[in-house]
PDB file of C-alpha atoms in Angstrom:
ATOM      1  CA  GLY A   1      94.514 -33.880 -39.243  1.00 56.00           C
ATOM      2  CA  ALA A   2      96.762 -32.947 -38.447  1.00 81.00           C
ATOM      3  CA  GLY A   3      99.895 -31.711 -37.193  1.00 91.00           C
ATOM      4  CA  VAL A   4     101.835 -28.514 -37.753  1.00 94.00           C
ATOM      5  CA  SER A   5     102.552 -27.909 -41.406  1.00 94.00           C
ATOM      6  CA  GLN A   6     105.165 -25.672 -42.957  1.00 96.00           C
ATOM      7  CA  SER A   7     105.754 -24.475 -46.476  1.00 96.00           C
ATOM      8  CA  PRO A   8     107.773 -24.595 -48.546  1.00 96.00           C
ATOM      9  CA  SER A   9     109.726 -27.617 -47.404  1.00 94.00           C
ATOM     10  CA  ASN A  10     112.779 -26.349 -49.234  1.00 96.00           C
ATOM     11  CA  LYS A  11     113.673 -22.878 -50.424  1.00 97.00           C
ATOM     12  CA  VAL A  12     116.731 -21.862 -52.382  1.00 97.00           C
ATOM     13  CA  THR A  13     117.267 -18.171 -52.873  1.00 97.00           C
ATOM     14  CA  GLU A  14     119.936 -15.742 -53.898  1.00 97.00           C
ATOM     15  CA  LYS A  15     121.686 -13.464 -51.474  1.00 97.00           C
ATOM     16  CA  GLY A  16     119.816 -10.211 -51.093  1.00 97.00           C
ATOM     17  CA  LYS A  17     116.380 -11.588 -51.938  1.00 97.00           C
ATOM     18  CA  ASP A  18     113.455 -11.610 -49.513  1.00 98.00           C
ATOM     19  CA  VAL A  19     111.804 -14.882 -48.463  1.00 98.00           C
ATOM     20  CA  GLU A  20     108.578 -15.792 -46.693  1.00 98.00           C
ATOM     21  CA  LEU A  21     108.145 -18.986 -44.723  1.00 98.00           C
ATOM     22  CA  ARG A  22     104.716 -20.177 -43.688  1.00 97.00           C
ATOM     23  CA  CYS A  23     103.503 -22.111 -40.662  1.00 97.00           C
ATOM     24  CA  ASP A  24     100.049 -23.608 -40.132  1.00 96.00           C
ATOM     25  CA  PRO A  25      99.691 -24.600 -36.471  1.00 95.00           C
ATOM     26  CA  ILE A  26      97.413 -27.248 -35.062  1.00 93.00           C
ATOM     27  CA  SER A  27      93.861 -25.975 -34.963  1.00 91.00           C
ATOM     28  CA  GLY A  28      93.012 -24.525 -31.566  1.00 89.00           C
ATOM     29  CA  HIS A  29      96.595 -24.071 -30.447  1.00 90.00           C
ATOM     30  CA  THR A  30      96.982 -20.584 -29.047  1.00 87.00           C
ATOM     31  CA  ALA A  31     100.754 -20.370 -28.956  1.00 89.00           C
ATOM     32  CA  LEU A  32     103.175 -20.499 -31.851  1.00 93.00           C
ATOM     33  CA  TYR A  33     106.979 -20.505 -31.867  1.00 93.00           C
ATOM     34  CA  TRP A  34     109.615 -20.077 -34.561  1.00 96.00           C
ATOM     35  CA  TYR A  35     113.077 -21.599 -34.147  1.00 95.00           C
ATOM     36  CA  ARG A  36     116.152 -21.789 -36.334  1.00 95.00           C
ATOM     37  CA  GLN A  37     118.292 -24.917 -36.510  1.00 92.00           C
ATOM     38  CA  SER A  38     121.688 -24.472 -38.108  1.00 88.00           C
ATOM     39  CA  LEU A  39     123.992 -27.346 -38.976  1.00 77.00           C
ATOM     40  CA  GLY A  40     125.555 -28.660 -35.801  1.00 68.00           C
ATOM     41  CA  GLN A  41     123.689 -26.168 -33.655  1.00 74.00           C
ATOM     42  CA  GLY A  42     120.780 -26.479 -31.315  1.00 80.00           C
ATOM     43  CA  LEU A  43     117.428 -24.841 -31.762  1.00 88.00           C
ATOM     44  CA  GLU A  44     117.709 -21.092 -31.641  1.00 91.00           C
ATOM     45  CA  PHE A  45     114.555 -19.374 -30.412  1.00 90.00           C
ATOM     46  CA  LEU A  46     113.349 -16.627 -32.741  1.00 95.00           C
ATOM     47  CA  ILE A  47     109.849 -15.468 -31.782  1.00 94.00           C
ATOM     48  CA  TYR A  48     106.815 -16.530 -29.752  1.00 90.00           C
ATOM     49  CA  PHE A  49     103.142 -15.638 -30.270  1.00 91.00           C
ATOM     50  CA  GLN A  50     100.545 -16.219 -27.567  1.00 86.00           C
ATOM     51  CA  GLY A  51      96.935 -15.355 -28.307  1.00 83.00           C
ATOM     52  CA  ASN A  52      96.428 -11.621 -28.608  1.00 82.00           C
ATOM     53  CA  SER A  53      99.456 -10.710 -26.509  1.00 85.00           C
ATOM     54  CA  ALA A  54     102.379  -8.831 -27.973  1.00 88.00           C
ATOM     55  CA  PRO A  55     104.826 -11.366 -29.417  1.00 90.00           C
ATOM     56  CA  ASP A  56     108.135 -12.104 -27.729  1.00 89.00           C
ATOM     57  CA  LYS A  57     110.604 -11.067 -30.411  1.00 92.00           C
ATOM     58  CA  SER A  58     113.670 -11.307 -28.236  1.00 90.00           C
ATOM     59  CA  GLY A  59     115.268 -14.037 -30.352  1.00 91.00           C
ATOM     60  CA  LEU A  60     115.135 -12.349 -33.745  1.00 95.00           C
ATOM     61  CA  PRO A  61     118.788 -11.975 -34.809  1.00 94.00           C
ATOM     62  CA  SER A  62     118.403  -8.741 -36.752  1.00 95.00           C
ATOM     63  CA  ASP A  63     115.840  -6.286 -38.076  1.00 96.00           C
ATOM     64  CA  ARG A  64     115.870  -8.217 -41.358  1.00 97.00           C
ATOM     65  CA  PHE A  65     113.742 -10.816 -39.603  1.00 97.00           C
ATOM     66  CA  SER A  66     110.059 -10.279 -38.876  1.00 97.00           C
ATOM     67  CA  ALA A  67     107.026 -12.437 -38.273  1.00 96.00           C
ATOM     68  CA  GLU A  68     103.320 -12.039 -38.070  1.00 95.00           C
ATOM     69  CA  ARG A  69     100.431 -14.211 -37.087  1.00 94.00           C
ATOM     70  CA  THR A  70      97.113 -13.473 -38.725  1.00 85.00           C
ATOM     71  CA  GLY A  71      93.843 -14.304 -37.035  1.00 81.00           C
ATOM     72  CA  GLY A  72      95.604 -16.193 -34.304  1.00 77.00           C
ATOM     73  CA  SER A  73      96.381 -19.013 -36.694  1.00 89.00           C
ATOM     74  CA  VAL A  74      98.745 -18.980 -39.667  1.00 95.00           C
ATOM     75  CA  SER A  75     102.139 -17.364 -39.191  1.00 97.00           C
ATOM     76  CA  THR A  76     104.617 -16.023 -41.705  1.00 97.00           C
ATOM     77  CA  LEU A  77     108.314 -15.511 -41.019  1.00 98.00           C
ATOM     78  CA  THR A  78     109.887 -13.009 -43.388  1.00 98.00           C
ATOM     79  CA  ILE A  79     113.594 -12.586 -43.953  1.00 98.00           C
ATOM     80  CA  GLN A  80     114.582  -9.523 -45.933  1.00 98.00           C
ATOM     81  CA  ARG A  81     117.813  -9.142 -47.889  1.00 98.00           C
ATOM     82  CA  THR A  82     118.862 -12.707 -47.126  1.00 98.00           C
ATOM     83  CA  GLN A  83     122.479 -13.472 -46.276  1.00 97.00           C
ATOM     84  CA  GLN A  84     124.356 -16.754 -46.547  1.00 96.00           C
ATOM     85  CA  GLU A  85     124.423 -17.085 -42.766  1.00 94.00           C
ATOM     86  CA  ASP A  86     120.614 -17.230 -42.836  1.00 96.00           C
ATOM     87  CA  SER A  87     120.873 -20.709 -44.360  1.00 96.00           C
ATOM     88  CA  ALA A  88     119.297 -23.101 -41.875  1.00 96.00           C
ATOM     89  CA  VAL A  89     116.208 -25.137 -41.143  1.00 95.00           C
ATOM     90  CA  TYR A  90     113.408 -22.985 -39.793  1.00 97.00           C
ATOM     91  CA  LEU A  91     111.078 -24.821 -37.458  1.00 96.00           C
ATOM     92  CA  CYS A  92     107.649 -23.867 -36.262  1.00 96.00           C
ATOM     93  CA  ALA A  93     105.936 -25.299 -33.194  1.00 94.00           C
ATOM     94  CA  SER A  94     102.528 -24.807 -31.652  1.00 93.00           C
ATOM     95  CA  THR A  95     101.043 -25.564 -28.267  1.00 89.00           C
ATOM     96  CA  LEU A  96      97.806 -25.125 -26.351  1.00 84.00           C
ATOM     97  CA  ASP A  97      99.886 -23.198 -23.824  1.00 73.00           C
ATOM     98  CA  ARG A  98      97.699 -24.092 -20.871  1.00 72.00           C
ATOM     99  CA  GLY A  99     100.788 -24.115 -18.730  1.00 73.00           C
ATOM    100  CA  PRO A 100     104.566 -24.186 -18.769  1.00 69.00           C
ATOM    101  CA  THR A 101     104.723 -27.939 -19.307  1.00 74.00           C
ATOM    102  CA  ASP A 102     102.567 -28.050 -22.388  1.00 79.00           C
ATOM    103  CA  THR A 103     104.002 -30.142 -25.178  1.00 85.00           C
ATOM    104  CA  GLN A 104     105.259 -28.334 -28.245  1.00 88.00           C
ATOM    105  CA  TYR A 105     104.292 -29.908 -31.545  1.00 92.00           C
ATOM    106  CA  PHE A 106     106.823 -29.240 -34.261  1.00 93.00           C
ATOM    107  CA  GLY A 107     106.398 -28.948 -37.981  1.00 94.00           C
ATOM    108  CA  PRO A 108     108.791 -30.641 -40.423  1.00 92.00           C
ATOM    109  CA  GLY A 109     110.648 -27.394 -41.047  1.00 94.00           C
ATOM    110  CA  THR A 110     111.651 -25.314 -44.046  1.00 96.00           C
ATOM    111  CA  ARG A 111     115.214 -25.776 -45.245  1.00 95.00           C
ATOM    112  CA  LEU A 112     116.461 -22.403 -46.467  1.00 97.00           C
ATOM    113  CA  THR A 113     119.570 -22.206 -48.619  1.00 97.00           C
ATOM    114  CA  VAL A 114     120.956 -18.805 -49.510  1.00 97.00           C
ATOM    115  CA  LEU A 115     123.402 -18.886 -52.397  1.00 95.00           C
TER     116      LEU A 115
ATOM    117  CA  ALA B   1     117.922 -16.429 -17.135  1.00 70.00           C
ATOM    118  CA  GLN B   2     117.782 -20.104 -17.874  1.00 76.00           C
ATOM    119  CA  SER B   3     120.150 -22.136 -20.007  1.00 85.00           C
ATOM    120  CA  VAL B   4     120.901 -25.746 -20.784  1.00 91.00           C
ATOM    121  CA  THR B   5     124.134 -27.522 -21.599  1.00 93.00           C
ATOM    122  CA  GLN B   6     124.395 -30.883 -23.277  1.00 94.00           C
ATOM    123  CA  LEU B   7     127.751 -32.550 -22.816  1.00 91.00           C
ATOM    124  CA  GLY B   8     128.881 -34.408 -25.900  1.00 90.00           C
ATOM    125  CA  SER B   9     127.676 -33.468 -29.345  1.00 91.00           C
ATOM    126  CA  HIS B  10     127.994 -37.083 -30.445  1.00 95.00           C
ATOM    127  CA  VAL B  11     127.594 -40.277 -28.444  1.00 97.00           C
ATOM    128  CA  SER B  12     128.124 -43.749 -29.887  1.00 97.00           C
ATOM    129  CA  VAL B  13     127.122 -46.942 -28.104  1.00 97.00           C
ATOM    130  CA  SER B  14     126.807 -50.574 -29.062  1.00 97.00           C
ATOM    131  CA  GLU B  15     123.413 -52.149 -29.553  1.00 97.00           C
ATOM    132  CA  GLY B  16     122.227 -53.458 -26.190  1.00 97.00           C
ATOM    133  CA  ALA B  17     124.474 -51.128 -24.199  1.00 97.00           C
ATOM    134  CA  LEU B  18     123.397 -48.438 -21.766  1.00 97.00           C
ATOM    135  CA  VAL B  19     122.559 -45.061 -23.235  1.00 97.00           C
ATOM    136  CA  LEU B  20     123.445 -41.988 -21.176  1.00 98.00           C
ATOM    137  CA  LEU B  21     122.945 -38.508 -22.583  1.00 98.00           C
ATOM    138  CA  ARG B  22     123.912 -35.676 -20.285  1.00 97.00           C
ATOM    139  CA  CYS B  23     122.045 -32.453 -19.670  1.00 96.00           C
ATOM    140  CA  ASN B  24     122.756 -29.749 -17.109  1.00 95.00           C
ATOM    141  CA  TYR B  25     120.597 -26.705 -16.642  1.00 92.00           C
ATOM    142  CA  SER B  26     120.792 -23.297 -15.121  1.00 87.00           C
ATOM    143  CA  SER B  27     117.686 -21.600 -13.849  1.00 77.00           C
ATOM    144  CA  SER B  28     116.905 -19.022 -11.218  1.00 71.00           C
ATOM    145  CA  VAL B  29     113.611 -20.712 -10.437  1.00 73.00           C
ATOM    146  CA  PRO B  30     112.583 -24.366 -10.282  1.00 74.00           C
ATOM    147  CA  PRO B  31     112.535 -25.313 -13.938  1.00 82.00           C
ATOM    148  CA  TYR B  32     110.448 -27.441 -16.197  1.00 87.00           C
ATOM    149  CA  LEU B  33     112.670 -29.772 -18.207  1.00 91.00           C
ATOM    150  CA  PHE B  34     112.139 -31.646 -21.426  1.00 93.00           C
ATOM    151  CA  TRP B  35     113.835 -34.099 -23.737  1.00 96.00           C
ATOM    152  CA  TYR B  36     112.915 -34.020 -27.404  1.00 95.00           C
ATOM    153  CA  VAL B  37     114.041 -36.447 -30.097  1.00 95.00           C
ATOM    154  CA  GLN B  38     114.531 -35.830 -33.795  1.00 92.00           C
ATOM    155  CA  TYR B  39     114.750 -38.943 -35.940  1.00 91.00           C
ATOM    156  CA  PRO B  40     116.430 -38.611 -39.335  1.00 86.00           C
ATOM    157  CA  ASN B  41     114.344 -36.560 -41.741  1.00 80.00           C
ATOM    158  CA  GLN B  42     111.579 -36.120 -39.184  1.00 83.00           C
ATOM    159  CA  GLY B  43     110.373 -33.327 -36.948  1.00 85.00           C
ATOM    160  CA  LEU B  44     111.052 -33.044 -33.236  1.00 90.00           C
ATOM    161  CA  GLN B  45     108.817 -34.919 -30.863  1.00 91.00           C
ATOM    162  CA  LEU B  46     108.542 -34.938 -27.106  1.00 93.00           C
ATOM    163  CA  LEU B  47     110.309 -37.837 -25.403  1.00 95.00           C
ATOM    164  CA  LEU B  48     109.531 -36.917 -21.801  1.00 94.00           C
ATOM    165  CA  LYS B  49     109.139 -33.980 -19.450  1.00 91.00           C
ATOM    166  CA  TYR B  50     109.744 -33.149 -15.803  1.00 90.00           C
ATOM    167  CA  THR B  51     106.918 -31.302 -14.122  1.00 82.00           C
ATOM    168  CA  SER B  52     107.947 -31.579 -10.449  1.00 77.00           C
ATOM    169  CA  ALA B  53     105.492 -34.394  -9.751  1.00 76.00           C
ATOM    170  CA  ALA B  54     108.247 -37.014  -9.647  1.00 83.00           C
ATOM    171  CA  THR B  55     112.006 -36.803 -10.003  1.00 89.00           C
ATOM    172  CA  LEU B  56     112.228 -39.937 -12.154  1.00 94.00           C
ATOM    173  CA  VAL B  57     110.365 -39.470 -15.385  1.00 94.00           C
ATOM    174  CA  LYS B  58     109.585 -42.229 -17.842  1.00 94.00           C
ATOM    175  CA  GLY B  59     109.139 -41.467 -21.504  1.00 93.00           C
ATOM    176  CA  ILE B  60     108.474 -43.250 -24.724  1.00 92.00           C
ATOM    177  CA  ASN B  61     110.576 -46.058 -26.169  1.00 93.00           C
ATOM    178  CA  GLY B  62     112.045 -47.096 -22.821  1.00 95.00           C
ATOM    179  CA  PHE B  63     113.807 -43.820 -22.071  1.00 97.00           C
ATOM    180  CA  GLU B  64     113.797 -42.193 -18.674  1.00 97.00           C
ATOM    181  CA  ALA B  65     115.398 -39.184 -17.040  1.00 97.00           C
ATOM    182  CA  GLU B  66     116.065 -38.240 -13.450  1.00 94.00           C
ATOM    183  CA  PHE B  67     115.881 -34.695 -12.117  1.00 93.00           C
ATOM    184  CA  LYS B  68     118.685 -34.036  -9.627  1.00 93.00           C
ATOM    185  CA  LYS B  69     118.401 -30.584  -8.143  1.00 89.00           C
ATOM    186  CA  SER B  70     121.680 -30.836  -6.236  1.00 90.00           C
ATOM    187  CA  GLU B  71     123.522 -31.530  -9.483  1.00 92.00           C
ATOM    188  CA  THR B  72     121.293 -29.333 -11.677  1.00 92.00           C
ATOM    189  CA  SER B  73     121.071 -32.265 -14.045  1.00 94.00           C
ATOM    190  CA  PHE B  74     118.433 -34.066 -16.073  1.00 95.00           C
ATOM    191  CA  HIS B  75     120.324 -36.877 -17.767  1.00 97.00           C
ATOM    192  CA  LEU B  76     118.544 -39.188 -20.212  1.00 98.00           C
ATOM    193  CA  THR B  77     119.078 -42.950 -19.973  1.00 98.00           C
ATOM    194  CA  LYS B  78     117.975 -46.174 -21.551  1.00 97.00           C
ATOM    195  CA  PRO B  79     119.164 -49.549 -20.242  1.00 97.00           C
ATOM    196  CA  SER B  80     119.591 -51.222 -23.622  1.00 97.00           C
ATOM    197  CA  ALA B  81     120.122 -49.361 -26.886  1.00 97.00           C
ATOM    198  CA  HIS B  82     118.318 -50.355 -30.029  1.00 96.00           C
ATOM    199  CA  MET B  83     119.296 -49.495 -33.575  1.00 96.00           C
ATOM    200  CA  SER B  84     116.100 -47.478 -33.926  1.00 95.00           C
ATOM    201  CA  ASP B  85     117.277 -45.133 -31.157  1.00 97.00           C
ATOM    202  CA  ALA B  86     119.739 -43.480 -33.521  1.00 96.00           C
ATOM    203  CA  ALA B  87     118.638 -39.842 -33.607  1.00 96.00           C
ATOM    204  CA  GLU B  88     119.376 -36.333 -32.370  1.00 94.00           C
ATOM    205  CA  TYR B  89     118.330 -35.664 -28.788  1.00 96.00           C
ATOM    206  CA  PHE B  90     117.660 -32.206 -27.382  1.00 95.00           C
ATOM    207  CA  CYS B  91     117.351 -31.200 -23.756  1.00 95.00           C
ATOM    208  CA  ALA B  92     115.247 -28.106 -23.065  1.00 92.00           C
ATOM    209  CA  VAL B  93     114.399 -25.931 -20.073  1.00 88.00           C
ATOM    210  CA  LYS B  94     111.559 -23.572 -19.348  1.00 84.00           C
ATOM    211  CA  ALA B  95     111.351 -21.386 -16.268  1.00 74.00           C
ATOM    212  CA  SER B  96     107.887 -21.325 -14.781  1.00 65.00           C
ATOM    213  CA  SER B  97     107.611 -17.605 -15.243  1.00 55.00           C
ATOM    214  CA  ALA B  98     109.083 -17.413 -18.740  1.00 57.00           C
ATOM    215  CA  SER B  99     107.366 -17.804 -22.034  1.00 64.00           C
ATOM    216  CA  LYS B 100     109.915 -19.577 -24.147  1.00 77.00           C
ATOM    217  CA  ILE B 101     111.667 -22.915 -24.071  1.00 83.00           C
ATOM    218  CA  ILE B 102     115.444 -22.867 -24.347  1.00 84.00           C
ATOM    219  CA  PHE B 103     117.016 -25.814 -26.142  1.00 90.00           C
ATOM    220  CA  GLY B 104     120.462 -27.290 -25.816  1.00 91.00           C
ATOM    221  CA  SER B 105     122.751 -27.797 -28.764  1.00 90.00           C
ATOM    222  CA  GLY B 106     121.749 -31.428 -29.142  1.00 93.00           C
ATOM    223  CA  THR B 107     123.466 -34.801 -28.918  1.00 95.00           C
ATOM    224  CA  ARG B 108     123.600 -37.132 -31.875  1.00 95.00           C
ATOM    225  CA  LEU B 109     123.247 -40.743 -30.756  1.00 97.00           C
ATOM    226  CA  SER B 110     124.731 -43.450 -32.979  1.00 97.00           C
ATOM    227  CA  ILE B 111     124.208 -47.161 -32.375  1.00 97.00           C
ATOM    228  CA  ARG B 112     126.885 -49.665 -33.406  1.00 96.00           C
ATOM    229  CA  PRO B 113     125.704 -53.138 -34.448  1.00 94.00           C
TER     230      PRO B 113
END
């Protein structure tokens, strides 16, 4: 049962490598968000998927970042040619999105460290 | 465009004292407002939300927040702090016509014995 799950929980990579982060939302939730939480910073919005609509990618910081959501369920966030400033906790959240006040349910996050 | 500002990145209070965490928002339309809490080594969870039904909103663990349109504020309070309240608190805003929630930078609450 469950809640939102993310994998891996921790990822250490070398600068210049590509990484993939996975998010499994709560079953039946139509909307999925990715956020980035850097040390001492708030949650930075990255991307939002809602059903079959085109995703809102307005928060992606550069073209090295991309995300997809297959079958309206699992989502993968890919960071190409990682840089040290990409080090952060990447959080995923899902919601039923029945309205603007729907509760977001967050996963535990993936802590990414770029050496 | 909407935004949210949390005043004070770190607040420290004594156990049993009043907790006040400040949040001011900016929105071109009547907003929906949220407080989320992140306990150490845990994910974020909803504390409470304002949906325009009532200006005083009660949440979990004895917290409440009051929406004040004239002050564009949504401050979080708790009459008596408990050690278990130590956590990071995030204020968030969502415009009714927008798709994404915008979070503040967070306030870390510490409780002194």
